[in-house]
Amino acid sequence: MTITDEQRIAVARSYLDALVSHDASAVQFAADAVRYEVGVKTGRSGAHLRRSLERGPQFRVIGGIRELTATVTGEVVHTHYLLDTSVFGRNLVVAEIDETFVVPDDLVIHRIDAKIRPRLGASLRRHAN
C-alpha cells in the first residue's frame, strides 16, 4: 500500500489539533517517540508526549494555530504556523513555529523537532474575533 502525503500530513495535523484541544486521543505516537524543542529533548516517549499534550502546563497557554502550511519530503512532514497564546482570555504573544514530524509508513509519529520564535508587533498579534 502506498502512503500519501495527505495521510502523513493528517498524522501531523492530529498532533497540532491536540495542542489546541488538549485531547491527544487521536494522535498516534510510536512507543519510543521523542520531541525536541530548539535542540532540547522535551518528549521522551509516546506516552509522555500524550500526557504532556493533555495535562502539560506548557501547552495550556495555547489558544490557537493559524496560517498553517505543511509539505512532505519522504517520510518527514514540515509544518510552519503561527501559534497564539493567552491566559484567562488575555492575549500574550504569537510564536512562529517550524515543526517537523517523522511519520514513516506505519503512520505514527516517531520524532518531532520544533523551532520556536516569539514574534511581537501589530502584524503578528492575534486579531480579535
PDB file of C-alpha atoms in Angstrom:
ATOM      1  CA  MET A   1       0.000   0.000   0.000  1.00  0.00           C
ATOM      2  CA  THR A   2       1.324   3.419  -0.934  1.00  0.00           C
ATOM      3  CA  ILE A   3       1.182   6.069   1.761  1.00  0.00           C
ATOM      4  CA  THR A   4       0.197   9.522   0.502  1.00  0.00           C
ATOM      5  CA  ASP A   5       1.493  12.921   1.560  1.00  0.00           C
ATOM      6  CA  GLU A   6      -2.029  13.759   2.714  1.00  0.00           C
ATOM      7  CA  GLN A   7      -2.018  10.782   5.100  1.00  0.00           C
ATOM      8  CA  ARG A   8       1.303  11.869   6.614  1.00  0.00           C
ATOM      9  CA  ILE A   9       0.040  15.449   6.960  1.00  0.00           C
ATOM     10  CA  ALA A  10      -3.133  14.187   8.671  1.00  0.00           C
ATOM     11  CA  VAL A  11      -0.990  12.402  11.276  1.00  0.00           C
ATOM     12  CA  ALA A  12       0.985  15.589  11.982  1.00  0.00           C
ATOM     13  CA  ARG A  13      -2.221  17.612  11.995  1.00  0.00           C
ATOM     14  CA  SER A  14      -3.678  15.389  14.718  1.00  0.00           C
ATOM     15  CA  TYR A  15      -0.801  16.483  16.960  1.00  0.00           C
ATOM     16  CA  LEU A  16      -1.341  20.160  16.117  1.00  0.00           C
ATOM     17  CA  ASP A  17      -5.070  19.834  16.797  1.00  0.00           C
ATOM     18  CA  ALA A  18      -4.251  18.293  20.196  1.00  0.00           C
ATOM     19  CA  LEU A  19      -2.032  21.278  21.048  1.00  0.00           C
ATOM     20  CA  VAL A  20      -5.159  23.423  20.953  1.00  0.00           C
ATOM     21  CA  SER A  21      -7.797  20.981  22.227  1.00  0.00           C
ATOM     22  CA  HIS A  22      -5.615  19.241  24.860  1.00  0.00           C
ATOM     23  CA  ASP A  23      -7.207  15.977  23.723  1.00  0.00           C
ATOM     24  CA  ALA A  24      -4.484  13.653  22.412  1.00  0.00           C
ATOM     25  CA  SER A  25      -6.734  10.624  21.885  1.00  0.00           C
ATOM     26  CA  ALA A  26      -6.468  10.885  18.072  1.00  0.00           C
ATOM     27  CA  VAL A  27      -2.675  11.294  17.992  1.00  0.00           C
ATOM     28  CA  GLN A  28      -0.734   8.199  17.008  1.00  0.00           C
ATOM     29  CA  PHE A  29       2.732   8.055  18.607  1.00  0.00           C
ATOM     30  CA  ALA A  30       5.361   5.348  18.410  1.00  0.00           C
ATOM     31  CA  ALA A  31       6.120   3.970  21.880  1.00  0.00           C
ATOM     32  CA  ASP A  32       9.645   5.404  21.649  1.00  0.00           C
ATOM     33  CA  ALA A  33       8.621   8.730  20.064  1.00  0.00           C
ATOM     34  CA  VAL A  34      10.715  11.766  21.003  1.00  0.00           C
ATOM     35  CA  ARG A  35      10.303  15.521  20.709  1.00  0.00           C
ATOM     36  CA  TYR A  36      12.997  18.169  20.608  1.00  0.00           C
ATOM     37  CA  GLU A  37      12.333  21.866  21.051  1.00  0.00           C
ATOM     38  CA  VAL A  38      15.172  24.079  19.820  1.00  0.00           C
ATOM     39  CA  GLY A  39      17.508  21.127  20.360  1.00  0.00           C
ATOM     40  CA  VAL A  40      16.350  20.254  23.897  1.00  0.00           C
ATOM     41  CA  LYS A  41      14.588  16.921  24.418  1.00  0.00           C
ATOM     42  CA  THR A  42      11.079  17.707  25.680  1.00  0.00           C
ATOM     43  CA  GLY A  43       9.375  14.381  24.968  1.00  0.00           C
ATOM     44  CA  ARG A  44      10.829  11.006  25.887  1.00  0.00           C
ATOM     45  CA  SER A  45       8.128   8.545  24.789  1.00  0.00           C
ATOM     46  CA  GLY A  46       4.765   8.383  23.109  1.00  0.00           C
ATOM     47  CA  ALA A  47       3.065   8.099  26.496  1.00  0.00           C
ATOM     48  CA  HIS A  48       4.971  11.106  27.832  1.00  0.00           C
ATOM     49  CA  LEU A  49       4.060  13.191  24.774  1.00  0.00           C
ATOM     50  CA  ARG A  50       0.393  12.235  25.127  1.00  0.00           C
ATOM     51  CA  ARG A  51       0.340  13.187  28.837  1.00  0.00           C
ATOM     52  CA  SER A  52       2.067  16.482  28.073  1.00  0.00           C
ATOM     53  CA  LEU A  53      -0.473  17.382  25.395  1.00  0.00           C
ATOM     54  CA  GLU A  54      -3.372  16.625  27.703  1.00  0.00           C
ATOM     55  CA  ARG A  55      -2.104  17.965  31.034  1.00  0.00           C
ATOM     56  CA  GLY A  56       1.157  19.844  30.500  1.00  0.00           C
ATOM     57  CA  PRO A  57       1.050  23.430  31.775  1.00  0.00           C
ATOM     58  CA  GLN A  58       3.344  24.491  28.932  1.00  0.00           C
ATOM     59  CA  PHE A  59       0.539  23.699  26.482  1.00  0.00           C
ATOM     60  CA  ARG A  60      -2.321  25.261  28.470  1.00  0.00           C
ATOM     61  CA  VAL A  61      -1.479  28.755  27.193  1.00  0.00           C
ATOM     62  CA  ILE A  62      -2.022  27.724  23.560  1.00  0.00           C
ATOM     63  CA  GLY A  63      -5.096  29.482  22.238  1.00  0.00           C
ATOM     64  CA  GLY A  64      -4.937  28.599  18.565  1.00  0.00           C
ATOM     65  CA  ILE A  65      -2.959  27.817  15.457  1.00  0.00           C
ATOM     66  CA  ARG A  66      -3.265  29.755  12.222  1.00  0.00           C
ATOM     67  CA  GLU A  67      -1.621  30.190   8.849  1.00  0.00           C
ATOM     68  CA  LEU A  68      -0.594  26.539   8.802  1.00  0.00           C
ATOM     69  CA  THR A  69       1.346  25.228   5.833  1.00  0.00           C
ATOM     70  CA  ALA A  70       2.524  21.642   5.505  1.00  0.00           C
ATOM     71  CA  THR A  71       4.763  19.916   2.980  1.00  0.00           C
ATOM     72  CA  VAL A  72       6.203  16.427   2.818  1.00  0.00           C
ATOM     73  CA  THR A  73       9.680  15.232   1.892  1.00  0.00           C
ATOM     74  CA  GLY A  74       9.885  11.452   2.036  1.00  0.00           C
ATOM     75  CA  GLU A  75       8.618  10.462   5.467  1.00  0.00           C
ATOM     76  CA  VAL A  76       9.075  13.924   7.012  1.00  0.00           C
ATOM     77  CA  VAL A  77       6.215  16.408   7.355  1.00  0.00           C
ATOM     78  CA  HIS A  78       7.390  20.025   7.526  1.00  0.00           C
ATOM     79  CA  THR A  79       4.940  22.473   9.095  1.00  0.00           C
ATOM     80  CA  HIS A  80       5.040  26.220   9.576  1.00  0.00           C
ATOM     81  CA  TYR A  81       2.399  28.096  11.542  1.00  0.00           C
ATOM     82  CA  LEU A  82       1.632  30.887  13.944  1.00  0.00           C
ATOM     83  CA  LEU A  83       0.677  29.862  17.457  1.00  0.00           C
ATOM     84  CA  ASP A  84      -1.448  32.188  19.595  1.00  0.00           C
ATOM     85  CA  THR A  85      -1.045  32.127  23.356  1.00  0.00           C
ATOM     86  CA  SER A  86      -3.360  33.512  26.013  1.00  0.00           C
ATOM     87  CA  VAL A  87      -4.106  33.284  29.727  1.00  0.00           C
ATOM     88  CA  PHE A  88      -7.557  33.972  31.169  1.00  0.00           C
ATOM     89  CA  GLY A  89      -8.646  35.322  27.780  1.00  0.00           C
ATOM     90  CA  ARG A  90      -5.798  37.817  27.606  1.00  0.00           C
ATOM     91  CA  ASN A  91      -3.609  37.547  24.515  1.00  0.00           C
ATOM     92  CA  LEU A  92       0.050  37.042  25.308  1.00  0.00           C
ATOM     93  CA  VAL A  93       2.362  36.537  22.370  1.00  0.00           C
ATOM     94  CA  VAL A  94       2.353  34.963  18.944  1.00  0.00           C
ATOM     95  CA  ALA A  95       5.047  32.416  18.204  1.00  0.00           C
ATOM     96  CA  GLU A  96       6.216  31.460  14.738  1.00  0.00           C
ATOM     97  CA  ILE A  97       6.756  27.702  14.669  1.00  0.00           C
ATOM     98  CA  ASP A  98       8.645  25.450  12.284  1.00  0.00           C
ATOM     99  CA  GLU A  99       7.970  21.861  13.282  1.00  0.00           C
ATOM    100  CA  THR A 100       8.943  18.645  11.553  1.00  0.00           C
ATOM    101  CA  PHE A 101       7.372  15.251  12.133  1.00  0.00           C
ATOM    102  CA  VAL A 102       8.945  11.936  11.168  1.00  0.00           C
ATOM    103  CA  VAL A 103       5.998   9.817  10.023  1.00  0.00           C
ATOM    104  CA  PRO A 104       7.132   6.578   8.339  1.00  0.00           C
ATOM    105  CA  ASP A 105       4.829   4.181   6.517  1.00  0.00           C
ATOM    106  CA  ASP A 106       3.369   2.933   9.821  1.00  0.00           C
ATOM    107  CA  LEU A 107       1.631   6.365  10.008  1.00  0.00           C
ATOM    108  CA  VAL A 108       2.645   7.091  13.594  1.00  0.00           C
ATOM    109  CA  ILE A 109       4.814   9.939  14.844  1.00  0.00           C
ATOM    110  CA  HIS A 110       8.350   8.833  15.698  1.00  0.00           C
ATOM    111  CA  ARG A 111      10.060  12.193  16.137  1.00  0.00           C
ATOM    112  CA  ILE A 112       9.122  15.860  16.364  1.00  0.00           C
ATOM    113  CA  ASP A 113      11.564  18.760  16.073  1.00  0.00           C
ATOM    114  CA  ALA A 114      10.297  22.270  16.855  1.00  0.00           C
ATOM    115  CA  LYS A 115      11.880  25.661  16.282  1.00  0.00           C
ATOM    116  CA  ILE A 116      10.030  28.440  18.086  1.00  0.00           C
ATOM    117  CA  ARG A 117      10.420  32.175  17.549  1.00  0.00           C
ATOM    118  CA  PRO A 118       8.265  34.550  19.611  1.00  0.00           C
ATOM    119  CA  ARG A 119       7.024  37.443  17.498  1.00  0.00           C
ATOM    120  CA  LEU A 120       5.870  40.842  18.610  1.00  0.00           C
ATOM    121  CA  GLY A 121       4.372  43.634  16.580  1.00  0.00           C
ATOM    122  CA  ALA A 122       0.958  44.512  15.238  1.00  0.00           C
ATOM    123  CA  SER A 123       1.296  42.350  12.121  1.00  0.00           C
ATOM    124  CA  LEU A 124       1.631  39.156  14.150  1.00  0.00           C
ATOM    125  CA  ARG A 125      -0.587  39.853  17.137  1.00  0.00           C
ATOM    126  CA  ARG A 126      -3.741  37.828  17.238  1.00  0.00           C
ATOM    127  CA  HIS A 127      -6.737  39.605  15.791  1.00  0.00           C
ATOM    128  CA  ALA A 128      -9.817  39.955  17.989  1.00  0.00           C
ATOM    129  CA  ASN A 129     -12.721  37.815  16.812  1.00  0.00           C
TER     130      ASN A 129
END
